[in-house]
C-alpha cells in the first residue's frame, strides 16, 4: 500500500519544500561526473601472505591522507579466496577495527580471517611479477602493489571481468576507504551488457543504461517513479558479453547493506558507499543460468512456493467488510474466472493494528465460517502484517513487545514513528528475543484466524514522520481515515554524522536526508548496531523472522510476500513490485522489474495487475491481465481511491481474463516444475530471452517479451490501440500455443508482426521441448488433478531431432521441495524423431506419490514432423502394438507457416495427436509412433 497519499496536499507541500531546500543549499546533481574530484592517491600494498585455508591475506596502507568525506582509514586488511571453482571473494576492511557487515547468522557464509595485531612480511618495494597472480580453476586474481589495484580475469578466454586500476584512457579515482565513504571503480568494455543493480523502475528496459541513476537504499517510494531507488537493495549485476560470437556471462556482488550510489558510464562503473566494507563476490558463469546458480548457492536458494500460490490472487485496499470479499469470491465463480486466493489489506484489522480483527466488519465467527467454506474448496486467504506495532496500553501485542524489550531504541527508549495505526514502535528483528516474540504473535493470530500466508508491507521501513517524535497533546493522532500525514510532534535529527553523513547518496531521487520518512539513522538495534548500517536489511530480517514463525507453526510450507527485499530475501519470501499506476508505461516497466528479480534470486515476483491506482482504462486492463497472467506471482490489486477493478467488473476484461488465465491454469504443472528448478538451482521462472539465446545479440536489450522457463515465450501488446504486436523470434522453430498448427521458422532471428485482437495474447513454444500441461479449471486444486497432455516440439520438418522436458509433482504442504520423502514424484520426458518415426519415453523417480494421486497422461501431441498430414501411423507401447480396437486414436494435421516465417514454405510438416492414452504419470513408459508404409 502507498504511504504517501497522492491526494494529500500537505505531503505534496512538504516534498516541494524539501526540493527547494536542496536547491538553495546547492545539493549536487546525481548526474554530475562521479570523479569531478579525485579523492586521494589510493593505497599501497605493503604485505601479503598465503593463509592456511588457501587464500591470500594482505595489508594496504593509505598513500596520502585527506579529509574529504572524513579521514582515511590508514591500514586495511585484504583477503582473497577462491571459495569454489566458480566463485572468487575479495574482502577489504579496516585492519585494526571491526566494521559493520551483514550479519553472518542472517546470511550464512564463510568468515574472513580474524583481524591480526601484527602484520606479516613487509614489502617496501613493488612486488615481483611472479607474485601478482592468484589463480583458481576459472578465475584469476591479479593485483598491483602501488597504487593498489586488482583485476579479475577469466582463465578460459582471458577476458578481464573487473579491473579497479585507473589508466589514462580510462581515468577514475583510486581506492578510497573512510569510515563513511568508500569508493572503488572498474573498467568495462563498451560492448558489455549489464543487468541488475536494483530495485528501480526503468524506462530504458532491463539493460542498464549509461548515466541513469542507480542508488541502492530501501525507501517507500512508489514504483511509478522512474530511475529512483525503490523498496529493495540488490547490489549485484550480471555482465553479458559476446566476443567473436562466443557469449559469456558473469556476475559481481558487492555484499554491503549501506546506502550507495553506483555510477555506470558505459566504459566504467563506480561504487560510492557510505559505510561497511568492500566484500566482492565474482561468479564466473559462463551462461546466465550458471550465474544465478552460483549466485543463489551463496545467498540462499529461492523458497519453495506452494502450488496454490501459482493460481490467481485477488486483493484490494478497501475490502471493508467480510460480506464484500464473500461477494468477490462468488462473482469470480459466476464469471468463470479462475481464483485461488483472496486477500485483505488492513481492512480486516481493529484500528489497523497488527494481529487483530475488526469485530464489526470482520466478526470472527463469520470469518471462520467463510474460511472453512473456501478452504474446503481449496481456496486460500492471505492478510497483511506491517512491522510497526501501535502504541496502545490495552493492546496485547504492544504490551508483550514492551515486556520483552523488542523494539529499536533511540536515546535508550523505543523509537517512535507513525504509520497506519498511528504512533508506533518498530520491532528489532536483529534481536533474537524479537524473533521469538514475533513468532509467538503470529502463532496467537493464527489461532484466532487460520490464514494461509502473510503479506509483510511497509518494511523499508516506512514512516510517515521524520526525526525524533512524540505523541501530541493538543490534537487527535492519527487523523481519521486512511491518512498518511504525520501528526506526531517531531523534530529533525541531524546532530550526528549518522543522520547527516558527509557524502549524500541520491536517496529519494533528490539526495534527501537518509532518515527522511523512515527510522532515524542514529537509532540503535540489538548489540549497538546502528540503523545507519542496518537500514536496508530491515525487510530482509522481517522476512526471515516471519518465515521462521510460519514454518514452525504447523510444519507447512510458508507463503510470504514482502515489499522490501535485500540480497538473500528470495530464500524466505516472494515479492511484488509495489505501488504502480494504471498506465501503459507502468505495464511496460513491470516486465523489466520482474526479469530483474529473477536475476536477484527472487523468482516468485509480480506487479499489481491493472495498476494500484488510478483507474486503468478498460483496454489497458485487458492488456494487463494478458501480461499478468504470466507473471510468476499473478495478483490483481488496487487502492480504495480507484474504482473497483476485479476482473469480472467489465465483460471485455473478463473475457481476456478467461483466455489468459485459462492458459495459465493449463501450464500450472510447468510453472510449478520451474518453481522446483528455481529452488534447486536458482533458475528464474520468468527470464529474459538472452537466458536461452545468449549468442543472439539482438535480444540482449529486449524488455517487451519474456520467457517462462527456457522455451515458452510471451509477446504481449503494450501500447494503446494496437491489435498487432511486432515480436522478436530468435533462431529456431516456434509454435503458437493458441493454435499448434501455426508455425514460425526463424533461421537467423526475425521480427514478426503477430495479430493480437483485444482478447488475445501471443504465446509461443520453442523447438526441442516437451511441455506437460493439464486441462485447467477455476481452482489450482481441481486443475492439478486433470489428465495430462505432453506437447512435443521438433524443428519444423525434422527428419531427425530430440526433445526433452520434466515434471515435478508433490504434496505442496511439505516444507521442503525434495525427492525421497514419499510425498513427491519427478519425471524426465524424452523424445526422438528419426526417419519420420517418433519415440517418446519417461524416466520416473519416486513414482508412488503420482500413482497415489491417479494422475495419467491422456494425450501426446507431436509437432514439426516431416511430411503431410495424410501419413498413417502405428503405435507401440512398451514394445507391444496397441490393438486396433482400443480407444487410442491418431490424428494428423498439416502445419501452416506465418507469412513472415523464414522457413521453406514449400516443405510440408505436420502435427500428430495421439488421444485416448492412459499412461500413469508415476510409471515409466516407452511409446513408439511409427510411420506406416
PDB file of N, CA, C and O in Angstrom, residues 136-158:
ATOM      1  N   UNK A 136      42.711 -19.529  -9.694  1.00  0.00           N
ATOM      2  CA  UNK A 136      41.819 -20.628  -9.379  1.00  0.00           C
ATOM      3  C   UNK A 136      41.557 -21.440 -10.626  1.00  0.00           C
ATOM      4  O   UNK A 136      42.240 -21.296 -11.639  1.00  0.00           O
ATOM      5  N   UNK A 137      40.538 -22.276 -10.574  1.00  0.00           N
ATOM      6  CA  UNK A 137      40.271 -23.134 -11.722  1.00  0.00           C
ATOM      7  C   UNK A 137      39.708 -22.355 -12.898  1.00  0.00           C
ATOM      8  O   UNK A 137      39.921 -22.731 -14.052  1.00  0.00           O
ATOM      9  N   UNK A 138      38.995 -21.259 -12.652  1.00  0.00           N
ATOM     10  CA  UNK A 138      38.412 -20.492 -13.748  1.00  0.00           C
ATOM     11  C   UNK A 138      38.694 -18.998 -13.631  1.00  0.00           C
ATOM     12  O   UNK A 138      38.813 -18.308 -14.629  1.00  0.00           O
ATOM     13  N   UNK A 139      38.812 -18.465 -12.408  1.00  0.00           N
ATOM     14  CA  UNK A 139      39.053 -17.049 -12.218  1.00  0.00           C
ATOM     15  C   UNK A 139      40.474 -16.805 -11.713  1.00  0.00           C
ATOM     16  O   UNK A 139      40.997 -17.574 -10.900  1.00  0.00           O
ATOM     17  N   UNK A 140      41.068 -15.725 -12.191  1.00  0.00           N
ATOM     18  CA  UNK A 140      42.419 -15.341 -11.782  1.00  0.00           C
ATOM     19  C   UNK A 140      42.346 -13.966 -11.130  1.00  0.00           C
ATOM     20  O   UNK A 140      41.767 -13.029 -11.703  1.00  0.00           O
ATOM     21  N   UNK A 141      42.910 -13.844  -9.942  1.00  0.00           N
ATOM     22  CA  UNK A 141      43.014 -12.570  -9.237  1.00  0.00           C
ATOM     23  C   UNK A 141      44.412 -12.004  -9.494  1.00  0.00           C
ATOM     24  O   UNK A 141      45.415 -12.655  -9.212  1.00  0.00           O
ATOM     25  N   UNK A 142      44.472 -10.803 -10.048  1.00  0.00           N
ATOM     26  CA  UNK A 142      45.744 -10.157 -10.367  1.00  0.00           C
ATOM     27  C   UNK A 142      45.807  -8.837  -9.603  1.00  0.00           C
ATOM     28  O   UNK A 142      44.832  -8.062  -9.630  1.00  0.00           O
ATOM     29  N   UNK A 143      46.910  -8.586  -8.913  1.00  0.00           N
ATOM     30  CA  UNK A 143      46.975  -7.362  -8.125  1.00  0.00           C
ATOM     31  C   UNK A 143      48.212  -6.551  -8.468  1.00  0.00           C
ATOM     32  O   UNK A 143      49.240  -7.069  -8.901  1.00  0.00           O
ATOM     33  N   UNK A 144      48.074  -5.253  -8.271  1.00  0.00           N
ATOM     34  CA  UNK A 144      49.161  -4.293  -8.479  1.00  0.00           C
ATOM     35  C   UNK A 144      49.434  -3.634  -7.145  1.00  0.00           C
ATOM     36  O   UNK A 144      48.500  -3.270  -6.414  1.00  0.00           O
ATOM     37  N   UNK A 145      50.710  -3.432  -6.807  1.00  0.00           N
ATOM     38  CA  UNK A 145      51.062  -3.012  -5.455  1.00  0.00           C
ATOM     39  C   UNK A 145      50.893  -1.519  -5.214  1.00  0.00           C
ATOM     40  O   UNK A 145      50.394  -1.109  -4.162  1.00  0.00           O
ATOM     41  N   UNK A 146      51.281  -0.661  -6.152  1.00  0.00           N
ATOM     42  CA  UNK A 146      51.366   0.766  -5.843  1.00  0.00           C
ATOM     43  C   UNK A 146      51.042   1.622  -7.076  1.00  0.00           C
ATOM     44  O   UNK A 146      51.826   1.637  -8.032  1.00  0.00           O
ATOM     45  N   UNK A 147      49.897   2.310  -7.085  1.00  0.00           N
ATOM     46  CA  UNK A 147      48.818   2.223  -6.099  1.00  0.00           C
ATOM     47  C   UNK A 147      48.106   0.883  -6.235  1.00  0.00           C
ATOM     48  O   UNK A 147      48.041   0.329  -7.339  1.00  0.00           O
ATOM     49  N   UNK A 148      47.583   0.397  -5.118  1.00  0.00           N
ATOM     50  CA  UNK A 148      46.951  -0.921  -5.140  1.00  0.00           C
ATOM     51  C   UNK A 148      45.736  -0.907  -6.065  1.00  0.00           C
ATOM     52  O   UNK A 148      44.902  -0.007  -6.042  1.00  0.00           O
ATOM     53  N   UNK A 149      45.678  -1.922  -6.879  1.00  0.00           N
ATOM     54  CA  UNK A 149      44.516  -2.177  -7.713  1.00  0.00           C
ATOM     55  C   UNK A 149      44.455  -3.654  -7.998  1.00  0.00           C
ATOM     56  O   UNK A 149      45.458  -4.371  -7.861  1.00  0.00           O
ATOM     57  N   UNK A 150      43.300  -4.135  -8.364  1.00  0.00           N
ATOM     58  CA  UNK A 150      43.207  -5.560  -8.677  1.00  0.00           C
ATOM     59  C   UNK A 150      42.310  -5.775  -9.888  1.00  0.00           C
ATOM     60  O   UNK A 150      41.468  -4.939 -10.231  1.00  0.00           O
ATOM     61  N   UNK A 151      42.531  -6.894 -10.528  1.00  0.00           N
ATOM     62  CA  UNK A 151      41.716  -7.298 -11.662  1.00  0.00           C
ATOM     63  C   UNK A 151      41.317  -8.755 -11.467  1.00  0.00           C
ATOM     64  O   UNK A 151      42.013  -9.539 -10.811  1.00  0.00           O
ATOM     65  N   UNK A 152      40.159  -9.106 -12.050  1.00  0.00           N
ATOM     66  CA  UNK A 152      39.700 -10.494 -12.076  1.00  0.00           C
ATOM     67  C   UNK A 152      39.555 -10.891 -13.532  1.00  0.00           C
ATOM     68  O   UNK A 152      38.872 -10.207 -14.308  1.00  0.00           O
ATOM     69  N   UNK A 153      40.233 -11.975 -13.904  1.00  0.00           N
ATOM     70  CA  UNK A 153      40.194 -12.436 -15.285  1.00  0.00           C
ATOM     71  C   UNK A 153      39.602 -13.841 -15.365  1.00  0.00           C
ATOM     72  O   UNK A 153      39.682 -14.622 -14.429  1.00  0.00           O
ATOM     73  N   UNK A 154      39.034 -14.115 -16.524  1.00  0.00           N
ATOM     74  CA  UNK A 154      38.534 -15.455 -16.810  1.00  0.00           C
ATOM     75  C   UNK A 154      39.647 -16.256 -17.470  1.00  0.00           C
ATOM     76  O   UNK A 154      40.229 -15.821 -18.476  1.00  0.00           O
ATOM     77  N   UNK A 155      39.971 -17.407 -16.912  1.00  0.00           N
ATOM     78  CA  UNK A 155      41.089 -18.195 -17.419  1.00  0.00           C
ATOM     79  C   UNK A 155      40.801 -18.754 -18.807  1.00  0.00           C
ATOM     80  O   UNK A 155      41.687 -18.797 -19.667  1.00  0.00           O
ATOM     81  N   UNK A 156      39.551 -19.144 -19.067  1.00  0.00           N
ATOM     82  CA  UNK A 156      39.240 -19.859 -20.301  1.00  0.00           C
ATOM     83  C   UNK A 156      39.404 -19.007 -21.547  1.00  0.00           C
ATOM     84  O   UNK A 156      39.801 -19.510 -22.599  1.00  0.00           O
ATOM     85  N   UNK A 157      39.076 -17.705 -21.457  1.00  0.00           N
ATOM     86  CA  UNK A 157      39.190 -16.865 -22.654  1.00  0.00           C
ATOM     87  C   UNK A 157      40.011 -15.593 -22.446  1.00  0.00           C
ATOM     88  O   UNK A 157      40.120 -14.767 -23.358  1.00  0.00           O
ATOM     89  N   UNK A 158      40.577 -15.433 -21.241  1.00  0.00           N
ATOM     90  CA  UNK A 158      41.448 -14.294 -20.977  1.00  0.00           C
ATOM     91  C   UNK A 158      40.746 -12.972 -20.772  1.00  0.00           C
ATOM     92  O   UNK A 158      41.416 -11.940 -20.589  1.00  0.00           O
TER      93      UNK A 158
END
